[in-house]
């Protein structure tokens, strides 16, 4: 129905459409349908302690199983959802689904399941005035407590919401929901907010990890950046996750410089819930 009216809609909304290509417009229509028809899934990527090999958490990553296009990556549809405002509903779905999964795993595994689930919040989501109400409602509905959740936001999300960020961070802390800065090093390079906003964890962007070729400490100047980030984070009282760890060499290097946690294809790709359960049972990796 919406698709049949596509052309008319295009004309009606023409002034707003200059940035949206035809393809994006179709994506937008399909995204609405995807919400209704439950075409979204969450996959879970393990976060590992480099010191012990223990499973310390999972990052929930959204997947869209499009009826004709197959899996469409979030990098393609999250920006469209942000632009069209659909991100509020998609974000609501993601958080609710992650919390339902936490509840299900708590019931199934009891004490064996005790790790936090990380949920990504986009810039627009972080600036929703009713963000806290939405979170509270989801926690209440699913019966999950804040200490099972960690929210991942980018530097840009904090900088764009510098005034409201103080309050949100305080409210999250009251609920024991932890915060994590995602993709560190790729956004605004202002370091000013780092000491202003108390954040538990800093996640080094994959682009800094992929340049590490050797576990040998003194090999490359480039990897000194990673060392500097780890040192900075520790001095500010944060712990560090390296994202995109793909090789043993990278894992060994990161362990040597005191980076606490890692995530990446070397350990595991994002997994559907049934496969993530095998990791919960295993609980540990050999490092
Ligand atoms: P991100 O939060 O930085 O997530 C990490 C991305 O790196 C994921 O891509 C993950 O699959 C990928 N990755 C993990 N390990 C490796 C590795 O070793 N090598 C390589 N090459 N890639 C690795 P994905 O799932 O395609 O997600 C892309 C981005 O989309 C995410 O980046 C996040 O910003 C966004 N996103 C994903 N799910 C959600 C969601 O539920 N809500 C929101 N708002 N954004 C989401
Ligand atoms: Mg993330
Ligand atoms: Mg990231
Ligand atoms: Mg990233």
GROMACS .gro file of C-alpha atoms and ligand atoms in nm:
model
  336
    1UNK     CA    1   0.000   0.000   0.000
    2UNK     CA    2   0.267   0.249   0.105
    3UNK     CA    3   0.476   0.141  -0.187
    4UNK     CA    4   0.192   0.197  -0.433
    5UNK     CA    5   0.162   0.553  -0.305
    6UNK     CA    6   0.535   0.604  -0.325
    7UNK     CA    7   0.523   0.846  -0.613
    8UNK     CA    8   0.253   1.066  -0.466
    9UNK     CA    9   0.437   1.079  -0.134
   10UNK     CA   10   0.752   1.180  -0.314
   11UNK     CA   11   0.576   1.476  -0.470
   12UNK     CA   12   0.401   1.581  -0.150
   13UNK     CA   13   0.722   1.575   0.052
   14UNK     CA   14   0.943   1.702  -0.225
   15UNK     CA   15   1.107   1.991  -0.033
   16UNK     CA   16   1.242   1.748   0.225
   17UNK     CA   17   1.349   1.488  -0.022
   18UNK     CA   18   1.652   1.652  -0.179
   19UNK     CA   19   1.895   1.453   0.034
   20UNK     CA   20   1.711   1.126  -0.005
   21UNK     CA   21   1.776   0.921  -0.311
   22UNK     CA   22   1.508   0.697  -0.456
   23UNK     CA   23   1.685   0.394  -0.306
   24UNK     CA   24   1.691   0.550   0.038
   25UNK     CA   25   1.325   0.634   0.004
   26UNK     CA   26   1.246   0.271  -0.065
   27UNK     CA   27   1.458   0.167   0.230
   28UNK     CA   28   1.258   0.400   0.448
   29UNK     CA   29   0.929   0.247   0.337
   30UNK     CA   30   1.069  -0.101   0.387
   31UNK     CA   31   1.200  -0.011   0.732
   32UNK     CA   32   0.850   0.073   0.852
   33UNK     CA   33   0.732  -0.261   0.723
   34UNK     CA   34   1.028  -0.434   0.883
   35UNK     CA   35   0.920  -0.309   1.224
   36UNK     CA   36   0.564  -0.430   1.170
   37UNK     CA   37   0.664  -0.765   1.028
   38UNK     CA   38   0.946  -0.836   1.274
   39UNK     CA   39   1.224  -0.865   1.020
   40UNK     CA   40   1.488  -0.747   1.269
   41UNK     CA   41   1.710  -0.980   1.469
   42UNK     CA   42   1.979  -0.927   1.730
   43UNK     CA   43   2.313  -1.100   1.704
   44UNK     CA   44   2.554  -1.113   1.996
   45UNK     CA   45   2.931  -1.073   1.982
   46UNK     CA   46   3.131  -1.189   2.286
   47UNK     CA   47   3.358  -0.948   2.474
   48UNK     CA   48   3.658  -1.128   2.623
   49UNK     CA   49   3.899  -1.054   2.908
   50UNK     CA   50   4.252  -1.056   2.763
   51UNK     CA   51   4.401  -1.145   3.103
   52UNK     CA   52   4.187  -1.452   3.172
   53UNK     CA   53   4.004  -1.539   2.850
   54UNK     CA   54   3.674  -1.508   3.039
   55UNK     CA   55   3.358  -1.404   2.864
   56UNK     CA   56   3.274  -1.065   3.016
   57UNK     CA   57   2.985  -0.948   2.800
   58UNK     CA   58   2.810  -0.945   2.466
   59UNK     CA   59   2.746  -0.661   2.226
   60UNK     CA   60   2.401  -0.678   2.071
   61UNK     CA   61   2.412  -0.593   1.700
   62UNK     CA   62   2.100  -0.549   1.492
   63UNK     CA   63   2.042  -0.751   1.175
   64UNK     CA   64   1.774  -0.686   0.914
   65UNK     CA   65   1.657  -0.988   0.722
   66UNK     CA   66   1.491  -0.815   0.426
   67UNK     CA   67   1.234  -1.034   0.245
   68UNK     CA   68   1.386  -0.979  -0.101
   69UNK     CA   69   1.731  -0.823  -0.043
   70UNK     CA   70   1.848  -1.064   0.226
   71UNK     CA   71   2.059  -0.934   0.515
   72UNK     CA   72   2.111  -0.557   0.495
   73UNK     CA   73   2.395  -0.432   0.721
   74UNK     CA   74   2.319  -0.172   0.991
   75UNK     CA   75   2.571   0.066   0.833
   76UNK     CA   76   2.324   0.098   0.545
   77UNK     CA   77   1.994   0.134   0.725
   78UNK     CA   78   2.077   0.296   1.062
   79UNK     CA   79   2.169   0.628   0.893
   80UNK     CA   80   1.840   0.619   0.699
   81UNK     CA   81   1.650   0.542   1.019
   82UNK     CA   82   1.824   0.836   1.188
   83UNK     CA   83   1.733   1.071   0.908
   84UNK     CA   84   1.368   0.970   0.898
   85UNK     CA   85   1.310   0.948   1.273
   86UNK     CA   86   1.243   0.574   1.260
   87UNK     CA   87   1.546   0.526   1.482
   88UNK     CA   88   1.333   0.591   1.791
   89UNK     CA   89   1.118   0.286   1.717
   90UNK     CA   90   1.407   0.071   1.600
   91UNK     CA   91   1.606   0.165   1.909
   92UNK     CA   92   1.305   0.084   2.124
   93UNK     CA   93   1.283  -0.257   1.958
   94UNK     CA   94   1.657  -0.324   2.004
   95UNK     CA   95   1.658  -0.236   2.372
   96UNK     CA   96   1.343  -0.434   2.442
   97UNK     CA   97   1.472  -0.737   2.251
   98UNK     CA   98   1.809  -0.723   2.431
   99UNK     CA   99   1.633  -0.703   2.770
  100UNK     CA  100   1.400  -0.991   2.682
  101UNK     CA  101   1.706  -1.194   2.587
  102UNK     CA  102   1.876  -1.108   2.917
  103UNK     CA  103   1.566  -1.224   3.103
  104UNK     CA  104   1.545  -1.545   2.901
  105UNK     CA  105   1.914  -1.623   2.958
  106UNK     CA  106   1.884  -1.545   3.330
  107UNK     CA  107   1.599  -1.791   3.356
  108UNK     CA  108   1.770  -2.056   3.146
  109UNK     CA  109   2.124  -2.030   3.287
  110UNK     CA  110   2.065  -1.872   3.631
  111UNK     CA  111   2.404  -1.786   3.790
  112UNK     CA  112   2.594  -1.905   3.483
  113UNK     CA  113   2.466  -1.600   3.299
  114UNK     CA  114   2.595  -1.292   3.476
  115UNK     CA  115   2.746  -1.072   3.204
  116UNK     CA  116   2.619  -0.741   3.076
  117UNK     CA  117   2.471  -0.693   2.733
  118UNK     CA  118   2.590  -0.386   2.542
  119UNK     CA  119   2.331  -0.203   2.335
  120UNK     CA  120   2.425   0.061   2.079
  121UNK     CA  121   2.251   0.398   2.091
  122UNK     CA  122   2.274   0.622   1.787
  123UNK     CA  123   2.325   0.997   1.811
  124UNK     CA  124   1.957   1.077   1.763
  125UNK     CA  125   1.849   0.816   2.014
  126UNK     CA  126   2.075   0.964   2.278
  127UNK     CA  127   1.910   1.302   2.223
  128UNK     CA  128   1.550   1.179   2.253
  129UNK     CA  129   1.397   1.382   2.536
  130UNK     CA  130   1.209   1.079   2.665
  131UNK     CA  131   1.507   0.839   2.647
  132UNK     CA  132   1.506   0.773   3.021
  133UNK     CA  133   1.130   0.708   3.029
  134UNK     CA  134   1.167   0.463   2.744
  135UNK     CA  135   1.450   0.280   2.920
  136UNK     CA  136   1.259   0.268   3.250
  137UNK     CA  137   0.950   0.131   3.082
  138UNK     CA  138   1.146  -0.143   2.905
  139UNK     CA  139   1.330  -0.244   3.224
  140UNK     CA  140   0.998  -0.258   3.411
  141UNK     CA  141   0.819  -0.453   3.137
  142UNK     CA  142   1.096  -0.712   3.100
  143UNK     CA  143   1.189  -0.732   3.468
  144UNK     CA  144   1.557  -0.668   3.401
  145UNK     CA  145   1.772  -0.452   3.628
  146UNK     CA  146   2.004  -0.181   3.499
  147UNK     CA  147   2.315  -0.363   3.618
  148UNK     CA  148   2.276  -0.609   3.328
  149UNK     CA  149   2.299  -0.334   3.067
  150UNK     CA  150   2.569  -0.125   2.911
  151UNK     CA  151   2.493   0.142   2.652
  152UNK     CA  152   2.737   0.223   2.373
  153UNK     CA  153   2.739   0.580   2.248
  154UNK     CA  154   2.982   0.764   2.026
  155UNK     CA  155   3.186   1.071   2.109
  156UNK     CA  156   2.964   1.259   1.868
  157UNK     CA  157   2.652   1.164   2.065
  158UNK     CA  158   2.804   1.313   2.380
  159UNK     CA  159   2.935   1.626   2.210
  160UNK     CA  160   2.607   1.692   2.031
  161UNK     CA  161   2.421   1.666   2.359
  162UNK     CA  162   2.674   1.826   2.590
  163UNK     CA  163   2.405   2.005   2.794
  164UNK     CA  164   2.170   1.712   2.844
  165UNK     CA  165   2.447   1.452   2.873
  166UNK     CA  166   2.522   1.538   3.236
  167UNK     CA  167   2.169   1.459   3.347
  168UNK     CA  168   2.133   1.147   3.136
  169UNK     CA  169   2.463   1.008   3.261
  170UNK     CA  170   2.356   1.077   3.621
  171UNK     CA  171   2.022   0.902   3.564
  172UNK     CA  172   2.189   0.603   3.403
  173UNK     CA  173   2.428   0.577   3.695
  174UNK     CA  174   2.134   0.576   3.941
  175UNK     CA  175   2.005   0.272   3.756
  176UNK     CA  176   2.352   0.110   3.748
  177UNK     CA  177   2.347   0.115   3.370
  178UNK     CA  178   2.705   0.150   3.247
  179UNK     CA  179   2.817   0.365   2.958
  180UNK     CA  180   3.075   0.293   2.697
  181UNK     CA  181   3.225   0.527   2.438
  182UNK     CA  182   3.214   0.346   2.104
  183UNK     CA  183   3.449   0.392   1.807
  184UNK     CA  184   3.687   0.604   2.013
  185UNK     CA  185   3.926   0.805   1.801
  186UNK     CA  186   3.701   0.849   1.500
  187UNK     CA  187   3.462   1.123   1.615
  188UNK     CA  188   3.525   1.472   1.747
  189UNK     CA  189   3.880   1.478   1.870
  190UNK     CA  190   3.795   1.697   2.168
  191UNK     CA  191   3.926   1.516   2.472
  192UNK     CA  192   3.761   1.767   2.699
  193UNK     CA  193   3.448   1.565   2.760
  194UNK     CA  194   3.645   1.261   2.874
  195UNK     CA  195   3.708   1.390   3.224
  196UNK     CA  196   3.379   1.578   3.239
  197UNK     CA  197   3.159   1.276   3.179
  198UNK     CA  198   3.215   0.969   3.393
  199UNK     CA  199   3.207   0.676   3.153
  200UNK     CA  200   3.302   0.322   3.253
  201UNK     CA  201   3.456   0.197   2.932
  202UNK     CA  202   3.631   0.322   2.624
  203UNK     CA  203   3.619   0.120   2.305
  204UNK     CA  204   3.909   0.175   2.068
  205UNK     CA  205   3.790   0.184   1.709
  206UNK     CA  206   3.876  -0.105   1.484
  207UNK     CA  207   4.079   0.119   1.251
  208UNK     CA  208   4.348   0.153   1.521
  209UNK     CA  209   4.354  -0.219   1.589
  210UNK     CA  210   4.380  -0.332   1.228
  211UNK     CA  211   4.718  -0.154   1.192
  212UNK     CA  212   4.875  -0.375   1.459
  213UNK     CA  213   5.066  -0.638   1.268
  214UNK     CA  214   5.302  -0.769   1.527
  215UNK     CA  215   5.279  -0.854   1.894
  216UNK     CA  216   5.625  -0.700   1.931
  217UNK     CA  217   5.593  -0.379   2.130
  218UNK     CA  218   5.844  -0.157   1.952
  219UNK     CA  219   5.770  -0.246   1.591
  220UNK     CA  220   5.549   0.032   1.469
  221UNK     CA  221   5.490   0.393   1.560
  222UNK     CA  222   5.129   0.356   1.463
  223UNK     CA  223   5.060   0.112   1.740
  224UNK     CA  224   5.192   0.370   1.985
  225UNK     CA  225   4.860   0.546   1.936
  226UNK     CA  226   4.685   0.246   2.079
  227UNK     CA  227   4.920   0.247   2.377
  228UNK     CA  228   4.855   0.615   2.432
  229UNK     CA  229   4.478   0.564   2.424
  230UNK     CA  230   4.499   0.280   2.674
  231UNK     CA  231   4.717   0.488   2.907
  232UNK     CA  232   4.487   0.788   2.878
  233UNK     CA  233   4.178   0.579   2.953
  234UNK     CA  234   4.340   0.416   3.256
  235UNK     CA  235   4.454   0.749   3.396
  236UNK     CA  236   4.096   0.871   3.368
  237UNK     CA  237   3.972   0.559   3.549
  238UNK     CA  238   3.820   0.386   3.248
  239UNK     CA  239   3.874   0.035   3.124
  240UNK     CA  240   3.938  -0.039   2.758
  241UNK     CA  241   3.789  -0.270   2.495
  242UNK     CA  242   3.968  -0.316   2.164
  243UNK     CA  243   3.723  -0.372   1.879
  244UNK     CA  244   3.794  -0.561   1.561
  245UNK     CA  245   4.063  -0.793   1.697
  246UNK     CA  246   4.125  -1.033   1.411
  247UNK     CA  247   4.460  -1.195   1.485
  248UNK     CA  248   4.646  -1.360   1.771
  249UNK     CA  249   4.924  -1.101   1.725
  250UNK     CA  250   4.679  -0.819   1.789
  251UNK     CA  251   4.538  -0.993   2.096
  252UNK     CA  252   4.888  -1.054   2.236
  253UNK     CA  253   4.998  -0.697   2.174
  254UNK     CA  254   4.685  -0.558   2.340
  255UNK     CA  255   4.731  -0.787   2.637
  256UNK     CA  256   5.093  -0.674   2.676
  257UNK     CA  257   5.001  -0.307   2.686
  258UNK     CA  258   4.733  -0.368   2.949
  259UNK     CA  259   4.419  -0.338   2.741
  260UNK     CA  260   4.162  -0.528   2.949
  261UNK     CA  261   3.911  -0.651   2.694
  262UNK     CA  262   3.878  -0.744   2.331
  263UNK     CA  263   3.613  -0.820   2.076
  264UNK     CA  264   3.656  -0.938   1.721
  265UNK     CA  265   3.658  -1.211   1.461
  266UNK     CA  266   3.968  -1.368   1.618
  267UNK     CA  267   3.742  -1.477   1.903
  268UNK     CA  268   3.397  -1.476   1.747
  269UNK     CA  269   3.178  -1.309   1.491
  270UNK     CA  270   2.841  -1.173   1.605
  271UNK     CA  271   2.629  -1.483   1.672
  272UNK     CA  272   2.259  -1.563   1.670
  273UNK     CA  273   2.125  -1.631   2.023
  274UNK     CA  274   2.140  -2.012   1.994
  275UNK     CA  275   2.512  -2.000   1.914
  276UNK     CA  276   2.578  -1.730   2.175
  277UNK     CA  277   2.436  -1.975   2.430
  278UNK     CA  278   2.719  -2.216   2.356
  279UNK     CA  279   2.963  -1.939   2.451
  280UNK     CA  280   2.773  -1.872   2.775
  281UNK     CA  281   2.810  -2.240   2.862
  282UNK     CA  282   3.178  -2.248   2.762
  283UNK     CA  283   3.240  -1.918   2.945
  284UNK     CA  284   3.607  -1.900   2.853
  285UNK     CA  285   3.856  -1.869   2.570
  286UNK     CA  286   4.215  -1.985   2.562
  287UNK     CA  287   4.439  -1.681   2.525
  288LIG     P1  288   2.984  -0.085   1.623
  288LIG     O1  289   2.893  -0.061   1.738
  288LIG     O2  290   3.118  -0.022   1.631
  288LIG     O3  291   2.993  -0.242   1.609
  288LIG     C1  292   3.107  -0.310   1.570
  288LIG     C2  293   3.099  -0.355   1.427
  288LIG     O4  294   3.220  -0.419   1.391
  288LIG     C3  295   2.989  -0.458   1.400
  288LIG     O5  296   2.942  -0.436   1.269
  288LIG     C4  297   3.067  -0.590   1.408
  288LIG     O6  298   3.003  -0.694   1.338
  288LIG     C5  299   3.196  -0.550   1.343
  288LIG     N1  300   3.308  -0.632   1.386
  288LIG     C6  301   3.326  -0.696   1.503
  288LIG     N2  302   3.444  -0.760   1.508
  288LIG     C7  303   3.504  -0.737   1.389
  288LIG     C8  304   3.630  -0.777   1.333
  288LIG     O7  305   3.710  -0.847   1.393
  288LIG     N3  306   3.657  -0.734   1.206
  288LIG     C9  307   3.571  -0.657   1.136
  288LIG     N4  308   3.607  -0.619   1.014
  288LIG     N5  309   3.452  -0.616   1.187
  288LIG    C10  310   3.419  -0.656   1.312
  288LIG     P2  311   2.788  -0.432   1.234
  288LIG     O8  312   2.716  -0.535   1.315
  288LIG     O9  313   2.775  -0.434   1.086
  288LIG    O10  314   2.743  -0.292   1.290
  288LIG    C11  315   2.792  -0.172   1.235
  288LIG    C12  316   2.749  -0.054   1.317
  288LIG    O11  317   2.606  -0.037   1.312
  288LIG    C13  318   2.781  -0.068   1.463
  288LIG    O12  319   2.915  -0.035   1.488
  288LIG    C14  320   2.684   0.031   1.525
  288LIG    O13  321   2.733   0.162   1.515
  288LIG    C15  322   2.564   0.017   1.432
  288LIG     N6  323   2.466  -0.070   1.499
  288LIG    C16  324   2.461  -0.205   1.501
  288LIG     N7  325   2.354  -0.249   1.571
  288LIG    C17  326   2.291  -0.138   1.615
  288LIG    C18  327   2.174  -0.115   1.697
  288LIG    O14  328   2.107  -0.208   1.744
  288LIG     N8  329   2.139   0.014   1.719
  288LIG    C19  330   2.212   0.119   1.672
  288LIG     N9  331   2.171   0.243   1.700
  288LIG    N10  332   2.322   0.102   1.598
  288LIG    C20  333   2.362  -0.025   1.569
  289LIG    MG1  334   2.908  -0.071   1.930
  290LIG    MG1  335   3.237   0.027   1.769
  291LIG    MG1  336   3.274   0.072   1.483
   0.00000   0.00000   0.00000
